[in-house]
Short mmCIF file of C-alpha atoms and ligand atoms in Angstrom, two decimals:
data_model
loop_
_atom_site.label_atom_id
_atom_site.label_comp_id
_atom_site.label_asym_id
_atom_site.label_seq_id
_atom_site.Cartn_x
_atom_site.Cartn_y
_atom_site.Cartn_z
CA MET A 24 -112.08 102.54 9.16
CA GLN A 25 -111.56 106.02 10.51
CA SER A 26 -113.27 108.78 8.65
CA TRP A 27 -110.83 111.22 7.18
CA THR A 28 -112.38 114.53 7.98
CA ARG A 29 -110.99 117.99 7.89
CA ARG A 30 -110.87 118.03 11.67
CA HIS A 31 -108.91 114.78 11.73
CA LEU A 32 -106.42 116.10 9.21
CA LEU A 33 -105.99 119.29 11.18
CA ARG A 34 -105.48 117.35 14.38
CA THR A 35 -102.86 114.99 13.00
CA GLY A 36 -101.35 117.99 11.25
CA SER A 37 -100.79 119.78 14.50
CA LEU A 38 -99.29 116.69 16.09
CA GLY A 39 -97.47 115.46 13.07
CA LEU A 40 -93.98 116.65 13.82
CA THR A 41 -93.07 114.30 16.60
CA LEU A 42 -95.87 111.79 16.52
CA THR A 43 -94.25 108.91 14.72
CA ALA A 44 -96.79 106.65 16.38
CA GLY A 45 -99.24 108.50 14.14
CA VAL A 46 -98.05 106.29 11.29
CA GLY A 47 -100.48 103.60 12.32
CA LEU A 48 -103.31 106.11 12.25
CA THR A 49 -102.47 107.46 8.88
CA PRO A 50 -105.43 106.89 6.60
CA PRO A 51 -105.09 106.17 2.91
CA PRO A 52 -103.77 109.31 1.26
CA ALA A 53 -106.58 109.36 -1.30
CA ARG A 54 -108.68 110.86 1.48
CA ALA A 55 -106.93 114.18 0.97
CA GLY A 56 -109.22 114.58 -2.03
CA THR A 57 -112.17 114.26 0.34
CA LEU A 58 -110.70 117.02 2.39
CA ALA A 59 -110.43 119.22 -0.68
CA ALA A 60 -114.12 118.80 -1.32
CA ALA A 61 -114.94 119.65 2.30
CA THR A 62 -112.89 122.84 2.40
CA GLY A 63 -111.91 125.48 -0.09
CA GLY A 64 -111.09 122.86 -2.71
CA GLY A 65 -107.38 122.94 -1.99
CA ALA A 66 -107.04 126.30 -3.71
CA PRO A 67 -103.58 127.85 -3.35
CA THR A 68 -104.79 130.11 -0.53
CA ASP A 69 -106.87 127.42 1.23
CA ASN A 70 -104.56 127.42 4.22
CA ALA A 71 -106.64 124.97 6.25
CA TYR A 72 -106.21 122.40 3.51
CA TRP A 73 -102.49 123.05 3.11
CA GLN A 74 -101.88 122.97 6.84
CA ALA A 75 -103.50 119.58 6.91
CA ILE A 76 -101.26 118.41 4.07
CA ALA A 77 -98.24 119.86 5.89
CA GLY A 78 -99.26 117.78 8.90
CA GLN A 79 -98.40 114.70 6.85
CA TYR A 80 -94.70 115.62 6.88
CA ASP A 81 -92.34 115.18 9.83
CA VAL A 82 -90.08 118.03 8.86
CA THR A 83 -87.41 119.50 11.09
CA ARG A 84 -88.37 122.76 12.74
CA ASP A 85 -84.75 123.56 13.64
CA ILE A 86 -84.70 125.70 10.53
CA THR A 87 -87.20 127.09 8.07
CA GLN A 88 -86.63 124.58 5.30
CA LEU A 89 -86.78 126.37 1.97
CA GLU A 90 -84.29 124.12 0.15
CA ASN A 91 -86.26 121.23 -1.21
CA GLY A 92 -84.62 120.98 -4.60
CA ASN A 93 -82.05 118.37 -3.65
CA TRP A 94 -84.77 115.82 -3.09
CA VAL A 95 -88.21 116.12 -1.54
CA MET A 96 -88.97 114.39 1.74
CA MET A 97 -91.44 111.55 1.87
CA ALA A 98 -94.83 112.22 3.41
CA ARG A 99 -95.46 110.17 6.53
CA PRO A 100 -97.66 107.52 4.84
CA VAL A 101 -95.01 107.01 2.17
CA LEU A 102 -92.24 106.68 4.75
CA ALA A 103 -94.35 104.18 6.68
CA ALA A 104 -94.93 102.13 3.53
CA TYR A 105 -91.22 102.30 2.67
CA GLN A 106 -90.35 101.00 6.13
CA ARG A 107 -92.82 98.15 5.73
CA HIS A 108 -91.30 97.24 2.37
CA GLN A 109 -87.81 97.40 3.86
CA GLN A 110 -88.82 95.08 6.68
CA ARG A 111 -90.20 92.57 4.23
CA VAL A 112 -87.26 92.74 1.84
CA ASN A 113 -84.85 92.46 4.73
CA ALA A 114 -86.70 89.49 6.21
CA GLU A 115 -87.06 87.56 2.96
CA THR A 116 -83.99 88.73 0.99
CA SER A 117 -83.48 86.63 -2.13
CA PHE A 118 -86.42 84.35 -1.29
CA TYR A 119 -88.47 87.42 -2.19
CA SER A 120 -86.28 88.96 -4.89
CA ARG A 121 -86.07 85.70 -6.85
CA ARG A 122 -89.69 84.64 -6.49
CA GLY A 123 -92.08 87.49 -5.68
CA PHE A 124 -90.38 90.69 -6.71
CA GLY A 125 -90.82 90.29 -10.48
CA LYS A 126 -94.61 90.43 -10.23
CA ASP A 127 -94.50 93.33 -7.77
CA ALA A 128 -92.02 95.19 -9.98
CA ARG A 129 -94.38 94.88 -12.94
CA ALA A 130 -97.15 96.43 -10.84
CA VAL A 131 -94.80 99.28 -9.87
CA MET A 132 -93.89 99.83 -13.52
CA ALA A 133 -97.56 99.93 -14.49
CA ARG A 134 -98.15 102.75 -12.00
CA VAL A 135 -95.12 104.65 -13.28
CA ALA A 136 -96.24 104.23 -16.89
CA GLY A 137 -99.65 105.60 -15.89
CA LEU A 138 -98.00 108.55 -14.16
CA ILE A 139 -95.84 109.38 -17.14
CA GLY A 140 -98.52 108.60 -19.71
CA CYS A 141 -96.71 105.95 -21.75
CA GLY A 142 -96.51 102.23 -22.46
CA LEU A 143 -94.80 99.71 -20.21
CA ASP A 144 -92.33 98.95 -22.98
CA GLU A 145 -91.25 102.62 -23.04
CA ILE A 146 -89.79 102.88 -19.53
CA THR A 147 -87.34 101.30 -17.17
CA LEU A 148 -86.60 102.25 -13.58
CA THR A 149 -83.20 103.66 -12.74
CA ARG A 150 -81.71 104.75 -9.43
CA ASN A 151 -82.05 108.44 -10.28
CA ALA A 152 -82.40 110.86 -13.17
CA THR A 153 -78.64 111.12 -13.65
CA GLU A 154 -78.38 107.43 -14.43
CA ALA A 155 -81.24 107.66 -16.92
CA LEU A 156 -79.98 110.81 -18.63
CA LEU A 157 -76.35 109.75 -18.90
CA ALA A 158 -77.50 106.46 -20.44
CA LEU A 159 -79.40 108.48 -23.04
CA ILE A 160 -76.69 111.05 -23.72
CA THR A 161 -73.76 108.69 -23.93
CA GLY A 162 -75.79 105.88 -25.53
CA TYR A 163 -77.36 107.93 -28.34
CA ASN A 164 -75.80 106.19 -31.34
CA ARG A 165 -77.03 108.22 -34.31
CA LEU A 166 -74.21 110.76 -34.10
CA ARG A 167 -71.48 110.79 -36.73
CA PRO A 168 -68.13 112.61 -36.59
CA GLY A 169 -68.68 116.21 -37.66
CA ASP A 170 -72.27 116.40 -36.32
CA THR A 171 -73.13 119.00 -33.68
CA VAL A 172 -74.79 118.63 -30.29
CA ILE A 173 -76.14 121.54 -28.22
CA TYR A 174 -76.76 122.12 -24.52
CA SER A 175 -77.26 125.24 -22.37
CA ASP A 176 -75.74 126.93 -19.34
CA LEU A 177 -78.85 126.10 -17.31
CA ASP A 178 -78.60 122.35 -17.81
CA TYR A 179 -77.54 120.17 -14.89
CA ASP A 180 -73.76 119.85 -14.47
CA ALA A 181 -73.52 116.08 -14.93
CA MET A 182 -75.60 116.24 -18.12
CA GLN A 183 -73.47 119.11 -19.43
CA ALA A 184 -70.40 116.96 -18.78
CA GLY A 185 -72.09 114.05 -20.56
CA MET A 186 -72.73 116.26 -23.60
CA VAL A 187 -69.12 117.49 -23.58
CA SER A 188 -67.93 113.86 -23.43
CA LEU A 189 -69.55 113.27 -26.84
CA ARG A 190 -66.69 115.19 -28.43
CA GLN A 191 -64.36 112.36 -27.52
CA ARG A 192 -66.85 109.52 -27.69
CA ARG A 193 -68.47 110.38 -31.02
CA GLY A 194 -66.22 112.99 -32.62
CA VAL A 195 -68.93 115.68 -32.65
CA ASP A 196 -68.79 119.45 -32.16
CA VAL A 197 -70.25 120.44 -28.81
CA ILE A 198 -71.97 123.82 -28.54
CA ARG A 199 -73.07 125.43 -25.29
CA ILE A 200 -75.59 128.28 -25.52
CA ASP A 201 -76.43 130.83 -22.84
CA LEU A 202 -80.12 131.19 -22.18
CA PRO A 203 -81.52 134.72 -21.99
CA GLU A 204 -81.95 136.43 -18.64
CA PRO A 205 -84.57 137.76 -18.16
CA ALA A 206 -86.28 135.02 -20.11
CA SER A 207 -89.58 135.13 -21.97
CA HIS A 208 -91.55 132.32 -23.59
CA GLN A 209 -90.79 133.51 -27.12
CA GLY A 210 -87.25 134.58 -26.19
CA LEU A 211 -86.42 131.02 -25.16
CA ILE A 212 -87.86 129.52 -28.34
CA ASP A 213 -85.93 132.13 -30.34
CA ALA A 214 -82.68 131.31 -28.50
CA TYR A 215 -82.94 127.65 -29.52
CA GLU A 216 -84.06 128.51 -33.04
CA GLN A 217 -81.06 130.78 -33.50
CA ALA A 218 -78.75 128.08 -32.19
CA LEU A 219 -80.21 125.47 -34.55
CA LYS A 220 -79.94 127.87 -37.49
CA ALA A 221 -76.37 128.81 -36.59
CA HIS A 222 -75.40 125.13 -36.35
CA PRO A 223 -77.17 123.33 -39.18
CA LYS A 224 -75.29 120.08 -38.49
CA THR A 225 -76.99 119.74 -35.12
CA ARG A 226 -78.35 116.25 -34.51
CA LEU A 227 -78.92 116.22 -30.75
CA LEU A 228 -80.24 118.80 -28.29
CA LEU A 229 -80.40 118.56 -24.50
CA LEU A 230 -83.28 120.45 -22.83
CA THR A 231 -83.90 120.80 -19.12
CA HIS A 232 -87.63 121.05 -18.54
CA LEU A 233 -87.30 122.82 -15.18
CA THR A 234 -83.80 123.95 -14.39
CA HIS A 235 -82.41 123.42 -10.92
CA ARG A 236 -80.41 126.65 -11.20
CA THR A 237 -83.23 129.20 -11.42
CA GLY A 238 -86.47 127.25 -11.66
CA LEU A 239 -87.06 128.41 -15.23
CA ILE A 240 -89.45 126.13 -17.16
CA LEU A 241 -88.57 125.76 -20.83
CA PRO A 242 -91.27 125.58 -23.51
CA VAL A 243 -90.09 122.05 -24.27
CA ALA A 244 -92.99 121.04 -26.54
CA GLU A 245 -92.45 124.03 -28.84
CA ILE A 246 -88.67 123.64 -28.95
CA THR A 247 -88.91 119.89 -29.50
CA ALA A 248 -91.36 120.35 -32.39
CA MET A 249 -89.01 122.91 -33.95
CA ALA A 250 -86.03 120.57 -33.51
CA ARG A 251 -87.93 117.63 -34.98
CA GLN A 252 -88.65 119.64 -38.15
CA ARG A 253 -84.90 120.01 -38.55
CA GLY A 254 -84.19 116.34 -37.93
CA VAL A 255 -82.77 117.03 -34.47
CA ASP A 256 -83.42 114.59 -31.62
CA VAL A 257 -84.09 115.95 -28.14
CA ILE A 258 -83.22 114.49 -24.75
CA VAL A 259 -85.28 116.06 -21.98
CA ASP A 260 -84.10 116.30 -18.39
CA ALA A 261 -87.39 116.12 -16.49
CA ALA A 262 -85.72 115.39 -13.14
CA HIS A 263 -87.26 118.43 -11.52
CA SER A 264 -90.47 118.84 -13.45
CA ILE A 265 -92.33 115.60 -12.88
CA GLY A 266 -94.84 116.19 -10.11
CA LEU A 267 -94.30 119.94 -10.19
CA VAL A 268 -95.47 120.61 -13.74
CA ASP A 269 -98.56 118.98 -15.26
CA PHE A 270 -97.45 117.10 -18.37
CA THR A 271 -97.21 113.68 -19.98
CA ALA A 272 -94.59 112.13 -22.22
CA ASP A 273 -96.82 112.98 -25.17
CA THR A 274 -97.35 116.64 -24.31
CA LEU A 275 -93.59 116.97 -23.87
CA GLY A 276 -93.12 115.55 -27.36
CA ALA A 277 -89.53 114.27 -26.91
CA ASP A 278 -88.45 110.72 -27.68
CA PHE A 279 -85.91 110.48 -24.84
CA VAL A 280 -86.58 111.62 -21.25
CA GLY A 281 -85.06 111.11 -17.80
CA TYR A 282 -87.17 111.61 -14.66
CA ASN A 283 -86.69 111.53 -10.91
CA LEU A 284 -89.32 110.06 -8.62
CA HIS A 285 -87.53 111.14 -5.43
CA LYS A 286 -88.13 114.82 -6.01
CA TRP A 287 -91.71 116.03 -6.54
CA ILE A 288 -93.35 112.61 -6.61
CA GLY A 289 -92.02 112.11 -3.08
CA ALA A 290 -90.72 108.53 -3.42
CA PRO A 291 -87.75 107.33 -1.32
CA VAL A 292 -84.36 108.43 -2.59
CA GLY A 293 -83.14 105.98 -5.21
CA VAL A 294 -85.74 105.89 -7.97
CA GLY A 295 -85.64 107.50 -11.40
CA VAL A 296 -87.10 106.63 -14.78
CA LEU A 297 -85.68 106.27 -18.26
CA TYR A 298 -88.23 106.86 -21.03
CA ILE A 299 -87.66 106.04 -24.70
CA ARG A 300 -90.51 106.42 -27.15
CA ARG A 301 -91.64 103.18 -28.78
CA GLY A 302 -89.53 102.39 -31.82
CA ARG A 303 -86.54 104.47 -30.70
CA VAL A 304 -84.89 102.04 -28.27
CA PRO A 305 -82.32 100.78 -30.82
CA ASP A 306 -81.04 104.38 -31.13
CA ILE A 307 -79.65 104.11 -27.62
CA ASP A 308 -76.78 101.68 -27.11
CA PRO A 309 -77.33 98.94 -24.54
CA SER A 310 -75.42 99.17 -21.29
CA PRO A 311 -72.04 97.37 -21.44
CA GLY A 312 -73.55 94.95 -18.93
CA GLU A 313 -76.35 93.99 -21.35
CA MET A 314 -74.73 93.60 -24.74
CA GLU A 315 -76.60 90.40 -25.59
CA ALA A 316 -80.05 91.88 -25.01
CA ALA A 317 -82.67 92.19 -27.76
CA PRO A 318 -82.40 95.52 -29.62
CA GLU A 319 -85.89 96.66 -28.50
CA ASN A 320 -85.37 95.83 -24.81
CA ILE A 321 -85.45 99.14 -22.96
CA ARG A 322 -84.35 97.52 -19.71
CA ALA A 323 -81.00 96.70 -21.29
CA ARG A 324 -80.22 100.43 -21.61
CA VAL A 325 -79.31 100.67 -17.91
CA HIS A 326 -77.80 97.94 -15.80
CA THR A 327 -78.02 99.04 -12.18
CA GLY A 328 -76.90 95.91 -10.40
CA THR A 329 -78.35 95.26 -6.94
CA ARG A 330 -80.55 98.12 -5.78
CA ASP A 331 -82.96 99.26 -3.10
CA LEU A 332 -86.02 97.11 -3.78
CA ALA A 333 -87.99 98.76 -0.97
CA ALA A 334 -87.58 102.17 -2.59
CA MET A 335 -89.01 100.79 -5.83
CA LEU A 336 -91.87 99.11 -3.98
CA ALA A 337 -92.78 102.39 -2.27
CA VAL A 338 -93.23 104.20 -5.58
CA PRO A 339 -96.98 103.36 -5.86
CA ASP A 340 -97.45 104.63 -2.29
CA ALA A 341 -95.77 107.89 -3.26
CA ILE A 342 -97.86 108.16 -6.43
CA ASP A 343 -101.01 107.54 -4.35
CA PHE A 344 -100.14 110.34 -1.98
CA HIS A 345 -99.15 112.67 -4.78
CA GLN A 346 -102.26 111.97 -6.82
CA SER A 347 -104.54 112.38 -3.82
CA ILE A 348 -103.57 116.06 -4.04
CA GLY A 349 -102.82 116.26 -7.75
CA THR A 350 -100.00 117.85 -9.71
CA ALA A 351 -102.11 120.82 -10.82
CA ARG A 352 -103.09 121.65 -7.24
CA ILE A 353 -99.51 121.18 -6.00
CA ALA A 354 -98.15 123.36 -8.80
CA ALA A 355 -100.63 126.13 -8.05
CA ARG A 356 -99.91 126.07 -4.31
CA LEU A 357 -96.13 126.13 -4.72
CA ARG A 358 -96.37 128.89 -7.29
CA HIS A 359 -98.49 130.85 -4.80
CA LEU A 360 -95.82 130.41 -2.10
CA ARG A 361 -93.19 131.48 -4.60
CA ASP A 362 -95.20 134.54 -5.67
CA LEU A 363 -95.60 135.65 -2.05
CA TRP A 364 -91.88 136.24 -1.63
CA ALA A 365 -90.61 136.74 -5.18
CA GLU A 366 -93.14 139.12 -6.73
CA PRO A 367 -92.88 141.86 -4.04
CA LEU A 368 -89.12 141.88 -4.78
CA ARG A 369 -89.54 141.94 -8.57
CA ASP A 370 -88.69 145.67 -8.84
CA HIS A 371 -86.71 145.95 -5.63
CA PRO A 372 -83.55 148.04 -6.11
CA ALA A 373 -81.43 145.48 -4.23
CA TYR A 374 -82.59 142.22 -5.85
CA GLU A 375 -83.09 140.48 -9.18
CA ILE A 376 -85.67 137.70 -9.41
CA LEU A 377 -84.39 135.28 -12.01
CA THR A 378 -87.58 133.61 -13.18
CA PRO A 379 -90.25 135.61 -14.98
CA THR A 380 -93.79 136.20 -13.73
CA ASP A 381 -95.21 134.23 -16.71
CA PRO A 382 -96.80 131.13 -15.08
CA ARG A 383 -95.79 129.01 -18.07
CA LEU A 384 -92.15 129.60 -17.20
CA THR A 385 -92.09 129.19 -13.47
CA GLY A 386 -92.99 126.65 -10.79
CA GLY A 387 -92.39 126.78 -7.06
CA LEU A 388 -88.63 126.97 -7.35
CA THR A 389 -87.08 130.41 -7.97
CA SER A 390 -83.66 132.01 -7.60
CA PHE A 391 -82.63 135.55 -6.80
CA ARG A 392 -79.42 137.48 -6.58
CA ARG A 393 -78.46 140.84 -5.18
CA ARG A 394 -78.25 143.16 -8.15
CA GLY A 395 -74.80 142.91 -9.67
CA VAL A 396 -73.64 140.24 -7.19
CA THR A 397 -72.66 137.38 -9.48
CA ASP A 398 -69.76 135.87 -7.57
CA ASP A 399 -70.16 132.31 -6.33
CA LYS A 400 -68.74 132.96 -2.86
CA GLU A 401 -70.79 136.10 -2.32
CA ASN A 402 -73.97 134.23 -3.13
CA ALA A 403 -72.92 131.42 -0.80
CA ALA A 404 -72.45 134.11 1.87
CA ILE A 405 -76.00 135.41 1.32
CA ALA A 406 -77.40 131.90 1.82
CA GLN A 407 -75.21 131.59 4.92
CA THR A 408 -76.53 134.88 6.33
CA LEU A 409 -80.11 133.76 5.72
CA LEU A 410 -79.37 130.63 7.71
CA GLU A 411 -77.32 132.09 10.55
CA ARG A 412 -79.19 135.31 11.12
CA TYR A 413 -82.74 134.36 10.17
CA GLY A 414 -82.83 130.56 10.45
CA ILE A 415 -83.86 130.14 6.82
CA PHE A 416 -82.23 127.39 4.79
CA THR A 417 -81.69 128.04 1.07
CA VAL A 418 -78.81 127.16 -1.26
CA HIS A 419 -76.61 129.14 -3.62
CA ARG A 420 -76.27 127.94 -7.23
CA SER A 421 -73.46 128.62 -9.64
CA GLY A 422 -72.73 127.75 -13.26
CA LEU A 423 -75.10 130.27 -14.86
CA SER A 424 -73.41 132.33 -17.54
CA ARG A 425 -74.86 135.50 -15.96
CA GLY A 426 -73.54 134.65 -12.52
CA ALA A 427 -74.39 132.81 -9.34
CA CYS A 428 -77.62 133.16 -7.37
CA VAL A 429 -79.51 131.86 -4.35
CA ARG A 430 -82.26 129.29 -4.87
CA VAL A 431 -85.47 129.13 -2.83
CA THR A 432 -87.58 125.98 -3.09
CA PRO A 433 -90.71 125.68 -0.96
CA ALA A 434 -92.38 122.29 -0.53
CA LEU A 435 -95.81 121.13 0.58
CA PHE A 436 -95.01 121.40 4.28
CA ASN A 437 -94.14 125.09 3.96
CA GLN A 438 -96.75 127.64 4.94
CA GLU A 439 -97.28 131.22 3.85
CA ALA A 440 -95.54 132.33 7.07
CA ASP A 441 -92.31 130.62 5.93
CA VAL A 442 -92.02 132.58 2.71
CA GLU A 443 -93.22 135.78 4.40
CA LYS A 444 -90.35 135.29 6.84
CA LEU A 445 -87.96 135.02 3.90
CA LEU A 446 -89.37 138.17 2.34
CA ALA A 447 -88.95 140.08 5.60
CA ALA A 448 -85.38 138.78 5.96
CA LEU A 449 -84.43 139.81 2.43
CA ARG A 450 -85.91 143.26 2.94
CA HIS A 451 -84.05 143.56 6.23
CA MET A 452 -80.78 142.46 4.60
CA ALA A 453 -81.27 145.06 1.88
CA GLY A 454 -81.33 147.66 4.61
C1 LIG B 512 -82.44 119.39 -13.51
C2 LIG B 512 -81.82 118.23 -12.80
N1 LIG B 512 -81.37 117.21 -13.51
C3 LIG B 512 -80.82 116.15 -12.93
C4 LIG B 512 -80.67 116.07 -11.58
C5 LIG B 512 -80.01 114.87 -10.98
O1 LIG B 512 -80.83 114.22 -10.09
P1 LIG B 512 -80.25 112.93 -9.32
O2 LIG B 512 -79.04 113.41 -8.58
O3 LIG B 512 -81.33 112.50 -8.44
O4 LIG B 512 -79.89 111.97 -10.37
C6 LIG B 512 -81.12 117.12 -10.79
C7 LIG B 512 -80.95 117.08 -9.33
O5 LIG B 512 -81.16 118.02 -8.62
C8 LIG B 512 -81.71 118.23 -11.42
O6 LIG B 512 -82.15 119.25 -10.72
#
């Protein structure tokens, strides 16, 4: 077997963009850990290490890709594994799905349970986080007419809509709160405490661990503990946080969580996870397609129908690659890339940076707006200018109570030069 040295990584890194034949050469991803030991330990500024990691991604160079919040591309070894799984599934079709897949699926689930830090009976795989979270929100059956449910302006649109639908489905009052901007750790806890005090009939709270709008990370454990004391259940949207923030189901503290594996875990598009803490499954209605299932059967909470088996089978490959680097190291690197462009603009007269400096509240993803420019279309125009004039791809986000913004999301293939280019462009645009 080839030895996976720093030089080898650097070489494949420099060739990586077009060398699809390199797939066959790709060594097991766990070797990236060996590289870390041989270099600067994969510290956020260890650019040799991160260039080598970047070399594992066949990313387009037509643009500077700083919009990785939609989903995160697969690293080359994961893509290669996915293609192998697809070939097999396609060749064997139901001969495989009816005879071999069950055992393989259990192995996949075991890896996912290990990743999340929970029991096998506490998770089921979905096609994405939306499917998991809507099953939780609409299936939560402990609400009674006259109860209150709360969500915030930074929650994801589909989950907001799910919460609003509870008015009709369950006869509850639906309260939307606006999260503070600028936010602080205590300010966020206080915002939820005030909301719970102001609405003592609250029974259900939706929290987004890392919001796709600004990148703000909520102190979920603290808010969940506070809610629990008041008899309030919490559903956590961890679509964007898993793989980008170091946590387990236990440290999060919530009984109901939805995750995505096709964002920061780097699995193929089409895999999410529904988590329900042991003992709480009966509090979520079964899917209409599973009404006869046993009350404790978590798999009956979502009925996906036929799905992409190869995407599921590639999940352990994605977890291998991810864990060969490690969430803590990934988080530190992406925060470093974020700090390089966002912190120099923190007090800039032309810009507002929407996530705080506090490392507890921010990951790699961060939004900005031109001071006072809150209009959706104007923010879309800023993203358009960044693309057309500077070749930098970002995305505008709307729906925040304080106004729209532009989101910047570096990934592992981005280098310091990419975010420095963004910083220069923003300074240039400010005149
Ligand atoms: C916070 C958050 N929740 C949920 C989702 C939905 O993810 P998916 O479309 O993969 O279900 C996203 C997607 O970007 C998200 O950012």
